[in-house]
Every structure is written in C-alpha cells, then in structure tokens.
C-alpha cells in the first residue's frame, strides 16, 4: 500500500509562478521520506498539495488509496500536518490545545486526555501543560505542533522543516521521537534543509529542484554516490 501517490502534479500559482512541473512520487506505507531542495524549489508546495491546503493545477493525489479529489475527508483524516508557522492560539495552554484538537476529530474526551498526557510527557511538555502556549520556548512550541498533529492518530505525519532554527541538542531528541513514531508504524514525510537530518532519519529521499523531482532514491544509494 502506498501512503502517498502523486501522479504528474503541476502547480502554477495565481500570478504565473510554476512551482511544480510534473512531479510523480510514491511513498510506501511505513516509509520515512525526506524531501530536500533549495529555497523556492517547490517543497512546501508539494507538502501543501498532499495535505490539501494548496490546490493543484493538474495531476492526481491519493493518500492510502483515497483520491484527494473524490474522497477528500477520508484522505485528510489519514494525515497529521506540522506546518512551519505556529498556528495555535497563544493564549491557550498545551493541554487544552491538544484536547480541543482531538475534539475536532470526534475523539471522546476521556481518550483525548489520555493521548494528550502521553504526547505531553513524551515530548517533554508535561510541566508546561497549563501555561499559556505563548510562554513556551521556540522548541517547545515546535513540539506542541507535533503533538497536536498526532492527536487523531494519523497514519501519515507530514512535517515542513520541523527542526528549522532548533539547536542541535534538541534536534537530536526530536529525531529520536520521530524515529520511534515511525517504528510504531506511522509513515513520515518531511522537508528539510539539513542533509544530516535526512541522513540520520530517512530511508528514502527525494531531491526537488525548480519544480521537478530530480532524484528519488534510497538514502543508502544516495550516500553511496557521494
Ligand atoms: P520551497 O518550499 O522549496 O522553498 P515553495 O513551494 O515554497 O518552495 O515555492 C516554490 C515556488 O512557488 C517559489 O518560486 C515561490 O516563490 C512560489 N510560491 C510559493 N507559494 C506561493 C504563493 N502562495 N503564491 C505565489 N507563488 C508562490
Ligand atoms: P478553526 O475553526 O480554529 O480554524 P480547525 O478545525 O480548522 O479550527 O483547526 C484548528 C487548528 O488545527 C488550526 O490551527 C488548524 O491549522 C489546525 N489543523 C487543522 N487540521 C489539522 C491537521 N490535520 N493536523 C494538524 N493541525 C491541523
């Protein structure tokens, strides 16, 4: 089963910039996949299209076999998204943010509290659970974004530059968390600027340049070539 299947995706933004020019890509269930590329290459656009935040111009997308055009809600329910920018209510505390998020997906309240406790503890946010989110450090806010994306137990986690601006110590502990999550069966795709991050985390890698997927291979194979 493929977690993600993109067939010949193009995207031209209003104003005329062609961000993607025929991208095809398969990410298997259970994979840990990195999308690497320079600024403006089309990484965020690709992730935006997979998570249905950006409308494609043409092509087909399916998520665990659900077509994004005809089975949008089913496709979306498989996905947890961690966008680059913090978009939680800064006045709400983490525990409330997480429990509310589960509520959007119809998770019973008791179960929502159990999951929130689990992720707050795993991501070292438990001590801050009742502080307004704006009081958290940048790294904590980033971890809160990850916890929130997991509250409905998605099969696919999508992260856009998850460790941008995070110091190396904290980056390592986030890597461990993501690795463990992947071991438990969650398929992960992320974008990154750091080759080191892709190398230590990912099984497969795509390199995107000027809207085209120029390399799509295993991490092992790529490292062998360098
Ligand atoms: P990356 O994530 O690799 O930096 P993006 O997908 O953000 O690349 O951008 C790809 C191209 O599309 C860039 O030329 C960028 O300026 C353009 N672009 C991105 N978002 C928009 C938008 N909302 N409107 C117009 N152009 C955009
Ligand atoms: P609102 O009415 O506050 O916009 P939404 O249900 O649209 O409520 O989303 C609540 C918050 O959760 C928003 O900040 C949104 O960006 C975020 N969000 C929505 N869907 C997801 C998802 N699949 N994974 C992670 N965050 C999400």
Short mmCIF file of C-alpha atoms and ligand atoms in Angstrom, two decimals:
data_model
loop_
_atom_site.label_atom_id
_atom_site.label_comp_id
_atom_site.label_asym_id
_atom_site.label_seq_id
_atom_site.Cartn_x
_atom_site.Cartn_y
_atom_site.Cartn_z
CA UNK A 1 0.00 0.00 0.00
CA UNK A 2 1.27 3.48 -0.79
CA UNK A 3 0.75 6.15 1.84
CA UNK A 4 1.22 8.84 -0.81
CA UNK A 5 0.91 8.64 -4.55
CA UNK A 6 1.43 11.74 -6.68
CA UNK A 7 0.90 11.44 -10.41
CA UNK A 8 2.20 14.16 -12.66
CA UNK A 9 1.41 17.07 -10.35
CA UNK A 10 1.70 20.59 -11.65
CA UNK A 11 1.08 23.82 -9.79
CA UNK A 12 1.00 27.30 -11.20
CA UNK A 13 0.19 29.98 -8.65
CA UNK A 14 -2.00 32.93 -9.47
CA UNK A 15 0.40 35.46 -10.87
CA UNK A 16 2.04 32.82 -13.02
CA UNK A 17 4.82 31.18 -10.98
CA UNK A 18 5.05 27.49 -11.87
CA UNK A 19 6.07 25.87 -8.60
CA UNK A 20 5.70 22.23 -9.70
CA UNK A 21 6.20 20.93 -13.17
CA UNK A 22 5.11 17.28 -13.38
CA UNK A 23 6.03 15.68 -10.06
CA UNK A 24 5.33 11.96 -9.63
CA UNK A 25 6.18 10.25 -6.38
CA UNK A 26 5.23 7.18 -4.36
CA UNK A 27 5.84 6.88 -0.63
CA UNK A 28 5.14 3.41 0.76
CA UNK A 29 3.28 2.82 3.99
CA UNK A 30 5.80 2.74 6.86
CA UNK A 31 8.41 4.76 4.99
CA UNK A 32 10.37 7.71 6.39
CA UNK A 33 10.84 10.03 3.43
CA UNK A 34 12.76 13.30 3.16
CA UNK A 35 12.15 15.99 0.58
CA UNK A 36 15.28 18.07 0.15
CA UNK A 37 15.98 21.03 -2.09
CA UNK A 38 16.99 24.68 -2.23
CA UNK A 39 14.71 27.57 -1.28
CA UNK A 40 11.90 28.02 -3.76
CA UNK A 41 12.30 24.51 -5.22
CA UNK A 42 8.70 23.53 -4.50
CA UNK A 43 8.96 21.56 -1.24
CA UNK A 44 6.26 23.45 0.65
CA UNK A 45 4.01 23.42 -2.40
CA UNK A 46 4.35 19.64 -2.64
CA UNK A 47 3.52 19.20 1.02
CA UNK A 48 0.68 21.70 0.73
CA UNK A 49 -0.83 19.70 -2.11
CA UNK A 50 -0.50 16.37 -0.27
CA UNK A 51 -2.25 17.86 2.76
CA UNK A 52 -4.87 19.59 0.56
CA UNK A 53 -4.00 23.10 1.76
CA UNK A 54 -2.85 24.05 -1.75
CA UNK A 55 -4.92 23.32 -4.85
CA UNK A 56 -3.01 21.55 -7.58
CA UNK A 57 -3.32 22.75 -11.17
CA UNK A 58 -3.30 19.21 -12.58
CA UNK A 59 -2.42 15.63 -11.70
CA UNK A 60 -3.69 13.08 -9.21
CA UNK A 61 -3.06 12.62 -5.50
CA UNK A 62 -4.03 9.64 -3.39
CA UNK A 63 -3.46 9.07 0.30
CA UNK A 64 -3.65 5.42 1.39
CA UNK A 65 -5.64 4.83 -1.75
CA UNK A 66 -8.13 7.66 -1.12
CA UNK A 67 -8.32 10.08 -4.03
CA UNK A 68 -7.93 13.69 -2.90
CA UNK A 69 -10.47 14.92 -5.46
CA UNK A 70 -13.25 12.46 -4.70
CA UNK A 71 -12.56 11.21 -1.14
CA UNK A 72 -11.16 14.34 0.46
CA UNK A 73 -12.41 13.82 4.01
CA UNK A 74 -11.19 10.22 4.16
CA UNK A 75 -7.84 11.24 2.71
CA UNK A 76 -7.49 14.14 5.18
CA UNK A 77 -8.33 12.00 8.19
CA UNK A 78 -5.21 9.89 7.50
CA UNK A 79 -2.93 12.94 7.77
CA UNK A 80 -1.36 14.86 10.62
CA UNK A 81 0.25 18.07 9.46
CA UNK A 82 3.00 20.09 11.13
CA UNK A 83 3.28 23.33 9.17
CA UNK A 84 6.26 25.65 9.55
CA UNK A 85 4.45 28.50 11.23
CA UNK A 86 2.94 28.19 14.72
CA UNK A 87 -0.82 28.46 14.33
CA UNK A 88 -2.21 27.55 17.74
CA UNK A 89 -3.97 30.06 19.95
CA UNK A 90 -1.09 31.56 22.00
CA UNK A 91 -3.36 32.25 24.98
CA UNK A 92 -4.45 28.63 25.34
CA UNK A 93 -2.34 26.12 27.30
CA UNK A 94 -0.94 22.99 25.61
CA UNK A 95 -3.29 20.54 27.34
CA UNK A 96 -6.34 22.48 26.15
CA UNK A 97 -4.94 22.88 22.63
CA UNK A 98 -4.43 19.12 22.36
CA UNK A 99 -7.76 18.10 23.84
CA UNK A 100 -9.61 20.58 21.59
CA UNK A 101 -7.78 19.25 18.55
CA UNK A 102 -8.91 15.70 19.29
CA UNK A 103 -12.41 17.11 19.70
CA UNK A 104 -12.37 18.40 16.10
CA UNK A 105 -11.94 14.79 15.03
CA UNK A 106 -14.68 13.46 17.32
CA UNK A 107 -12.34 11.68 19.73
CA UNK A 108 -14.11 11.03 23.05
CA UNK A 109 -12.94 13.41 25.78
CA UNK A 110 -11.51 10.75 28.07
CA UNK A 111 -9.44 9.26 25.25
CA UNK A 112 -8.35 12.78 24.26
CA UNK A 113 -6.94 13.37 27.77
CA UNK A 114 -5.14 10.02 27.71
CA UNK A 115 -3.48 10.84 24.38
CA UNK A 116 -2.67 14.42 25.40
CA UNK A 117 -0.94 13.17 28.56
CA UNK A 118 1.03 10.61 26.55
CA UNK A 119 2.32 13.12 23.99
CA UNK A 120 2.93 15.92 26.51
CA UNK A 121 5.10 13.52 28.51
CA UNK A 122 6.89 12.02 25.51
CA UNK A 123 7.66 15.48 24.13
CA UNK A 124 8.73 16.90 27.48
CA UNK A 125 5.90 19.43 27.71
CA UNK A 126 4.05 17.97 30.68
CA UNK A 127 5.43 20.58 33.10
CA UNK A 128 4.09 23.34 30.85
CA UNK A 129 0.68 21.81 30.16
CA UNK A 130 -1.27 24.60 31.88
CA UNK A 131 0.89 27.60 30.86
CA UNK A 132 -0.35 29.78 28.01
CA UNK A 133 1.34 28.49 24.84
CA UNK A 134 2.94 31.88 24.18
CA UNK A 135 5.12 31.33 27.28
CA UNK A 136 6.78 28.28 25.69
CA UNK A 137 10.22 28.39 24.07
CA UNK A 138 10.51 28.01 20.29
CA UNK A 139 11.49 24.36 20.60
CA UNK A 140 8.56 23.66 22.92
CA UNK A 141 6.15 25.35 20.52
CA UNK A 142 7.52 23.18 17.73
CA UNK A 143 6.94 20.06 19.86
CA UNK A 144 3.44 21.23 20.69
CA UNK A 145 2.74 21.47 16.94
CA UNK A 146 3.89 17.85 16.57
CA UNK A 147 1.78 16.65 19.50
CA UNK A 148 -1.28 18.41 18.08
CA UNK A 149 -0.82 16.79 14.68
CA UNK A 150 -0.78 13.36 16.34
CA UNK A 151 -3.93 13.74 18.45
CA UNK A 152 -6.20 11.98 15.94
CA UNK A 153 -3.61 9.20 15.49
CA UNK A 154 -2.94 9.77 11.79
CA UNK A 155 -1.23 7.07 9.71
CA UNK A 156 0.79 9.71 7.89
CA UNK A 157 2.70 12.56 9.56
CA UNK A 158 3.81 15.44 7.35
CA UNK A 159 6.36 17.92 8.69
CA UNK A 160 7.53 21.08 6.94
CA UNK A 161 11.05 21.95 8.18
CA UNK A 162 10.37 20.53 11.66
CA UNK A 163 13.74 21.47 13.15
CA UNK A 164 14.44 24.78 11.40
CA UNK A 165 16.07 27.07 13.95
CA UNK A 166 16.13 24.36 16.62
CA UNK A 167 19.52 23.85 18.31
CA UNK A 168 21.37 20.61 17.63
CA UNK A 169 20.78 19.09 21.08
CA UNK A 170 17.02 19.49 20.83
CA UNK A 171 17.06 18.49 17.17
CA UNK A 172 18.54 15.12 18.17
CA UNK A 173 15.83 14.48 20.75
CA UNK A 174 13.13 15.36 18.20
CA UNK A 175 14.77 12.93 15.77
CA UNK A 176 14.59 10.15 18.37
CA UNK A 177 10.91 10.84 18.91
CA UNK A 178 10.16 10.76 15.17
CA UNK A 179 12.19 7.57 14.69
CA UNK A 180 10.25 5.86 17.45
CA UNK A 181 6.95 7.01 15.96
CA UNK A 182 7.99 5.61 12.58
CA UNK A 183 8.94 2.31 14.24
CA UNK A 184 5.42 2.12 15.61
CA UNK A 185 4.13 2.24 12.05
CA UNK A 186 3.46 5.92 11.32
CA UNK A 187 4.59 6.88 7.81
CA UNK A 188 6.55 10.15 7.89
CA UNK A 189 7.45 12.64 5.19
CA UNK A 190 9.37 15.80 5.99
CA UNK A 191 11.08 18.65 4.23
CA UNK A 192 14.48 19.73 5.41
CA UNK A 193 17.46 21.90 4.61
CA UNK A 194 19.78 19.67 6.59
CA UNK A 195 21.27 16.72 4.70
CA UNK A 196 22.40 15.41 8.10
CA UNK A 197 18.77 15.33 9.24
CA UNK A 198 17.67 13.41 6.16
CA UNK A 199 20.60 11.05 6.55
CA UNK A 200 20.05 10.18 10.18
CA UNK A 201 16.27 9.80 9.89
CA UNK A 202 15.09 8.85 6.48
CA UNK A 203 15.01 5.65 4.48
CA UNK A 204 14.21 7.31 1.17
CA UNK A 205 14.86 10.74 -0.22
CA UNK A 206 13.61 12.98 -2.97
CA UNK A 207 15.53 15.99 -4.21
CA UNK A 208 13.43 18.67 -5.76
CA UNK A 209 14.79 21.49 -7.87
CA UNK A 210 12.89 24.13 -9.84
CA UNK A 211 9.62 22.22 -9.51
CA UNK A 212 10.99 18.88 -10.63
CA UNK A 213 11.87 15.77 -8.66
CA UNK A 214 15.41 15.29 -9.92
CA UNK A 215 16.41 12.45 -7.59
CA UNK A 216 14.17 9.87 -5.91
CA UNK A 217 16.12 7.08 -4.27
CA UNK A 218 17.09 5.36 -1.04
CA UNK A 219 19.26 7.27 1.42
CA UNK A 220 21.78 4.42 1.25
CA UNK A 221 22.04 4.69 -2.52
CA UNK A 222 22.45 8.47 -2.40
CA UNK A 223 25.19 8.35 0.25
CA UNK A 224 26.95 5.67 -1.80
CA UNK A 225 27.04 8.06 -4.75
CA UNK A 226 28.59 11.00 -2.84
P1 LIG B 1 10.27 25.64 -1.07
O1 LIG B 1 9.34 25.12 -0.01
O2 LIG B 1 11.09 24.56 -1.70
O3 LIG B 1 11.10 26.78 -0.60
P2 LIG B 1 7.85 26.67 -2.31
O4 LIG B 1 6.99 25.51 -2.64
O5 LIG B 1 7.54 27.46 -1.10
O6 LIG B 1 9.37 26.18 -2.27
O7 LIG B 1 7.86 27.68 -3.55
C1 LIG B 1 8.03 27.26 -4.90
C2 LIG B 1 7.82 28.48 -5.81
O8 LIG B 1 6.45 28.89 -5.74
C3 LIG B 1 8.65 29.68 -5.41
O9 LIG B 1 9.03 30.35 -6.60
C4 LIG B 1 7.70 30.52 -4.61
O10 LIG B 1 8.03 31.87 -4.68
C5 LIG B 1 6.37 30.24 -5.30
N1 LIG B 1 5.22 30.35 -4.36
C6 LIG B 1 5.07 29.66 -3.22
N2 LIG B 1 3.88 29.98 -2.63
C7 LIG B 1 3.29 30.90 -3.45
C8 LIG B 1 2.04 31.62 -3.40
N3 LIG B 1 1.16 31.44 -2.39
N4 LIG B 1 1.78 32.46 -4.42
C9 LIG B 1 2.66 32.63 -5.44
N5 LIG B 1 3.83 31.99 -5.55
C10 LIG B 1 4.15 31.13 -4.56
P1 LIG B 2 -10.57 26.65 13.40
O1 LIG B 2 -12.06 26.86 13.35
O2 LIG B 2 -9.97 27.14 14.67
O3 LIG B 2 -9.86 27.10 12.16
P2 LIG B 2 -9.82 23.98 12.52
O4 LIG B 2 -10.54 22.69 12.77
O5 LIG B 2 -9.78 24.49 11.15
O6 LIG B 2 -10.44 25.05 13.53
O7 LIG B 2 -8.32 23.79 13.02
C1 LIG B 2 -7.91 24.06 14.30
C2 LIG B 2 -6.42 24.20 14.27
O8 LIG B 2 -5.84 22.94 13.93
C3 LIG B 2 -5.99 25.17 13.18
O9 LIG B 2 -4.95 25.98 13.69
C4 LIG B 2 -5.51 24.29 12.04
O10 LIG B 2 -4.42 24.89 11.34
C5 LIG B 2 -5.05 23.05 12.76
N1 LIG B 2 -5.26 21.84 11.98
C6 LIG B 2 -6.30 21.55 11.17
N2 LIG B 2 -6.16 20.34 10.62
C7 LIG B 2 -5.02 19.81 11.12
C8 LIG B 2 -4.33 18.58 10.96
N3 LIG B 2 -4.77 17.61 10.16
N4 LIG B 2 -3.18 18.38 11.65
C9 LIG B 2 -2.71 19.35 12.46
N5 LIG B 2 -3.32 20.54 12.64
C10 LIG B 2 -4.45 20.78 11.99
#
